[in-house]
Tab-separated table of C-alpha atoms and ligand atoms in Angstrom:
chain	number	residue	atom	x	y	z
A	1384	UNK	CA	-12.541	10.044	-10.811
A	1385	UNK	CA	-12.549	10.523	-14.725
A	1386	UNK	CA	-11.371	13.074	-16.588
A	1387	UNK	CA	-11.908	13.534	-20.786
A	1388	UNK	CA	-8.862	13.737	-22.447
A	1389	UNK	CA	-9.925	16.590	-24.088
A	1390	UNK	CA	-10.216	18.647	-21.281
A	1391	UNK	CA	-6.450	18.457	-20.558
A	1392	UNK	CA	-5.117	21.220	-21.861
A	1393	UNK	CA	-1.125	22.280	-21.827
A	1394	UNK	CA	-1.937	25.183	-19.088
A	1395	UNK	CA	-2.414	22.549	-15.830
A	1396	UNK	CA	-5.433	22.348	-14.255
A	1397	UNK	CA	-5.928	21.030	-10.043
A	1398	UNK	CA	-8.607	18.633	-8.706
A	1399	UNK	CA	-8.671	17.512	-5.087
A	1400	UNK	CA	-11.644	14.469	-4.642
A	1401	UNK	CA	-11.794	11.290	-3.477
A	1402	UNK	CA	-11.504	8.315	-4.520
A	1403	UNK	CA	-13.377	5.242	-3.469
A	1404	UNK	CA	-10.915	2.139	-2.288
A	1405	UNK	CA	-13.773	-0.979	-2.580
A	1406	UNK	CA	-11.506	-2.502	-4.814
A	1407	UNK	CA	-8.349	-2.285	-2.765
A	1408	UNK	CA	-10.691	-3.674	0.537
A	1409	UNK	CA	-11.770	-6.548	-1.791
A	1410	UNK	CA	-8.009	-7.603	-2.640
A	1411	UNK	CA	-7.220	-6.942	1.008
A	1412	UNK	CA	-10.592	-8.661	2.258
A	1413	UNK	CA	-12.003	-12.388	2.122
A	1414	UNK	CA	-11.149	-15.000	4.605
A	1415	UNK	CA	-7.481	-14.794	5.080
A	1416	UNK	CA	-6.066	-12.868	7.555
A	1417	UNK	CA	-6.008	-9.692	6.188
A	1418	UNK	CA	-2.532	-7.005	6.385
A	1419	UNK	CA	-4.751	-3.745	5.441
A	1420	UNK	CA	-8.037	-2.297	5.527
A	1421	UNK	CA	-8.564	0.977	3.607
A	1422	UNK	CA	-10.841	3.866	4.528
A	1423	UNK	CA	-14.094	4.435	2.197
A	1424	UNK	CA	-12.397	6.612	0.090
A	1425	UNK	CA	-8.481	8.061	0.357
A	1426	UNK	CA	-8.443	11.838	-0.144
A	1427	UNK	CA	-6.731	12.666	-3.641
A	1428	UNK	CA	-4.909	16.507	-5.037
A	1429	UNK	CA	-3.790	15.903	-8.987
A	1430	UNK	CA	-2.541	18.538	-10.715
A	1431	UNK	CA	-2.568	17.506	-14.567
A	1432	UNK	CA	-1.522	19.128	-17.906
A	1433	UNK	CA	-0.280	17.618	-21.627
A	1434	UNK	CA	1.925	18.187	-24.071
A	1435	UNK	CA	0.940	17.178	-27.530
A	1436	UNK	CA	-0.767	13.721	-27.035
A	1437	UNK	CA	1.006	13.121	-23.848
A	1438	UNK	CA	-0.939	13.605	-20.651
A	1439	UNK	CA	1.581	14.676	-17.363
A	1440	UNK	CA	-0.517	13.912	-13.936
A	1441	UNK	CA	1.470	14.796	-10.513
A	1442	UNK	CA	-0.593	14.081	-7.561
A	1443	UNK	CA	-0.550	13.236	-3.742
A	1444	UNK	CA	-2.608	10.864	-1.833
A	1445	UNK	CA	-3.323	10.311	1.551
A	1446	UNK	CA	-5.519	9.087	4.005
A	1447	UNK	CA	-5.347	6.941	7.225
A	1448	UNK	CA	-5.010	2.922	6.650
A	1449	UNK	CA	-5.898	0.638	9.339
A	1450	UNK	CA	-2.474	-2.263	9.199
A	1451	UNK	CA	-2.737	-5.444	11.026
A	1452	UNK	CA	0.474	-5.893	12.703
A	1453	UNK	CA	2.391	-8.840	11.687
A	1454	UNK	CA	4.000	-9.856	14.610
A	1455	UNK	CA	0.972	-8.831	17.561
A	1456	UNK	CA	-1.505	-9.005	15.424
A	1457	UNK	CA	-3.701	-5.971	16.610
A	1458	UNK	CA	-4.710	-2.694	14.373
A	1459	UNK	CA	-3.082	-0.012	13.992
A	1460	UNK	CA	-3.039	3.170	11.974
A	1461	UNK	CA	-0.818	4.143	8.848
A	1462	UNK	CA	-0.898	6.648	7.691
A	1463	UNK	CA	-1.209	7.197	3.842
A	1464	UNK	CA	1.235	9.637	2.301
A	1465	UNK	CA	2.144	9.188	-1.358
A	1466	UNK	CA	3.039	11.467	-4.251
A	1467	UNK	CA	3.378	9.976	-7.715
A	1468	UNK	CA	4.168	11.578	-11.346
A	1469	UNK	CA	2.654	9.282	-14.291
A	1470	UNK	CA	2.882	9.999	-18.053
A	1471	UNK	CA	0.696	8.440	-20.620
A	1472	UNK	CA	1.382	8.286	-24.068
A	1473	UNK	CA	-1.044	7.527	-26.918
A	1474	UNK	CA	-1.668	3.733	-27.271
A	1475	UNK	CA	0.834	3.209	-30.409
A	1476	UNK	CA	-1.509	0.242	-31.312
A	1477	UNK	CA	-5.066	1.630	-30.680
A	1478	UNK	CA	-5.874	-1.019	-28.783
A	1479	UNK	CA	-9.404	-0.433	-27.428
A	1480	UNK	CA	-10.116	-3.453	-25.545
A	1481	UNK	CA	-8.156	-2.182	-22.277
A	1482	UNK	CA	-8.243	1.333	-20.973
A	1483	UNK	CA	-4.630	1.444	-19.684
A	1484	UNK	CA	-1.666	-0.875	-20.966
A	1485	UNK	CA	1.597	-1.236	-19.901
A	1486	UNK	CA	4.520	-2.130	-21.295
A	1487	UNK	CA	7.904	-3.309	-20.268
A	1488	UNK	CA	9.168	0.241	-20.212
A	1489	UNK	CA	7.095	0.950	-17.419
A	1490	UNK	CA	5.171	3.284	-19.717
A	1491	UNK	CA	1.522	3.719	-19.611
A	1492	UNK	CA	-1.029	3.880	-22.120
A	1493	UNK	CA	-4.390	5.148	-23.034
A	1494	UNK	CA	-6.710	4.304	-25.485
A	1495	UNK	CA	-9.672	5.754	-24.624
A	1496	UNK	CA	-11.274	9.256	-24.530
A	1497	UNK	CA	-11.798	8.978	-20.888
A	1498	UNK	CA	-8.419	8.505	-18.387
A	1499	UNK	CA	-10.272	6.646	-15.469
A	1500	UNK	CA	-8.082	7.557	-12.438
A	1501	UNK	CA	-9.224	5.216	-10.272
A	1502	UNK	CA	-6.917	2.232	-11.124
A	1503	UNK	CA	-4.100	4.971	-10.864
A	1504	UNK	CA	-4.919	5.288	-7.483
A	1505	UNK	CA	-5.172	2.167	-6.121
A	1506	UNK	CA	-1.905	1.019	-7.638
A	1507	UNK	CA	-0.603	3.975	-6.003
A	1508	UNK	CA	-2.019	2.972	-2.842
A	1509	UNK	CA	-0.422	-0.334	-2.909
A	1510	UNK	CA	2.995	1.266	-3.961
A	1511	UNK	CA	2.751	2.867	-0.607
A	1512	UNK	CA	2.309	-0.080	1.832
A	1513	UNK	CA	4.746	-1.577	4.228
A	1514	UNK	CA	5.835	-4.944	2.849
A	1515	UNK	CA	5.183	-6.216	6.203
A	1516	UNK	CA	2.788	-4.253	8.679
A	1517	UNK	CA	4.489	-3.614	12.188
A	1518	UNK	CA	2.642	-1.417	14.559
A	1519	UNK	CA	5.716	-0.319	15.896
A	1520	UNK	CA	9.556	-1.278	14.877
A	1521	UNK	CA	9.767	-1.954	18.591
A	1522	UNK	CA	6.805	-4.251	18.507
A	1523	UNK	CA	7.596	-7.317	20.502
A	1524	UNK	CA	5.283	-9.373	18.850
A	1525	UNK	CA	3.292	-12.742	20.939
A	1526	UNK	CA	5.336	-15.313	22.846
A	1527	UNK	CA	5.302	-18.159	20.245
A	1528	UNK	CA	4.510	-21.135	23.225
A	1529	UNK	CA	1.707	-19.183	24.881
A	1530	UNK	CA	0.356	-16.312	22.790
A	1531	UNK	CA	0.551	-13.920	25.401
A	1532	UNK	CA	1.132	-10.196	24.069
A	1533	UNK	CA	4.607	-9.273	25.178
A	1534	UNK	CA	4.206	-5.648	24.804
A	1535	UNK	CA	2.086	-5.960	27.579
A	1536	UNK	CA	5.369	-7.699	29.341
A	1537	UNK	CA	6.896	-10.517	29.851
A	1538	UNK	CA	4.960	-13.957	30.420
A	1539	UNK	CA	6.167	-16.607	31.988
A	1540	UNK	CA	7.104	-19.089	29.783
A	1541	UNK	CA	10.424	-16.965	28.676
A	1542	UNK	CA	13.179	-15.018	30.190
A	1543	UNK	CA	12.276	-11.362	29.700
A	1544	UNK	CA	13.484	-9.521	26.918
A	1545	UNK	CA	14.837	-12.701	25.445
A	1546	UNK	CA	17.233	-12.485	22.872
A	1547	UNK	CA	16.239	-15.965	20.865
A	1548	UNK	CA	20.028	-16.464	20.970
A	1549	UNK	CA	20.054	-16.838	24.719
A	1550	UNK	CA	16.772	-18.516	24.770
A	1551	UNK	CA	18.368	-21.399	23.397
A	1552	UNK	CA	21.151	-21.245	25.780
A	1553	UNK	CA	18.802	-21.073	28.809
A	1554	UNK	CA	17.362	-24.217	27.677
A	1555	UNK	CA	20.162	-25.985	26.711
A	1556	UNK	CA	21.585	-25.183	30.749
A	1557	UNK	CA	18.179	-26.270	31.944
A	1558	UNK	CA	18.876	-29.359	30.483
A	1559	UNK	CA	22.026	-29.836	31.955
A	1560	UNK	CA	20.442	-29.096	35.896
A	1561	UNK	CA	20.879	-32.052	37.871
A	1562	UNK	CA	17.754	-33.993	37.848
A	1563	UNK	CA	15.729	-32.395	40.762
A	1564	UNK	CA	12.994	-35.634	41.107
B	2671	ZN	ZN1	2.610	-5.142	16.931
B	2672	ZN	ZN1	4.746	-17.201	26.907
């Protein structure tokens, strides 16, 4: 989504549309194993007014995210609930040669007569990911000697429920058995 600067006026205005998330699957894509893959589009509600030259946008996001869960492995949905507030200001330089800058302030720019939304977006997308996916907090991940799902239950290769603590005590009293041959 674009919108003209000078169609913001000071009384705000609402949009609801959706934006496309190609970008975000590309990041998210490619041969590694990916965390996240993003519906076509996530569904968007701005509400957006200035004041002088500075443009005010308040908007909520959402959406449902499919999250690869770190420890099992296997899909699951997130779902995608983010509200953000942005400001830009005037670029103070007139740079044209980027739409949006930044600065160390944390305070955006534009430049150009056109505020493309999109890269808006996806930033705000990414603001609103898990730092590591977990399909549930409870998830109990794959036994790391023979993959097997242990949400499904225990396998045999480890006393259920293990606590890794006492998994290394159960060896170390194996161990110690009297030798059996
Ligand atoms: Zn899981
Ligand atoms: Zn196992």
């Amino acid at each position: 989504m674009k919108i003209r600067v000078n169609q913001i006026t000071e009384s705000p205005k609402e949009k609801s549309f959706e934006e496309g998330t190609d970008e975000l699957n590309r990041m998210y894509g490619g041969e590694r194993v990916r965390d996240f893959h993003f519906p076509p589009v996530v569904n968007a509600h701005l509400l957006y007014y200035r004041s002088g030259q500075e443009l005010f946008f308040q908007g909520s996001l959402s959406g449902a995210i499919e999250g690869i869960c770190s420890r099992c492995l296997k899909s699951y949905s997130l779902p995608l609930e983010k509200e953000f507030n942005l400001v830009l200001l005037p670029d103070p330089l007139g740079l044209k040669s980027r739409e949006l800058n930044r600065d160390e302030m944390g305070l955006s720019y534009y430049s150009t007569e056109e505020i493309d939304l999109a890269p808006l977006i996806h930033e705000q997308v990414l603001l609103a990911l898990p730092i590591r996916p977990l399909c549930d907090d409870q998830c109990r991940g794959l036994c790391a000697s023979c993959g097997a799902e242990l949400n499904q239950g225990p396998c045999g290769c480890a006393p259920s429920q293990g606590d890794p603590r006492m998994a290394a005590f159960h060896v170390l009293k194996q161990d110690q058995k009297p030798s059996a041959r």
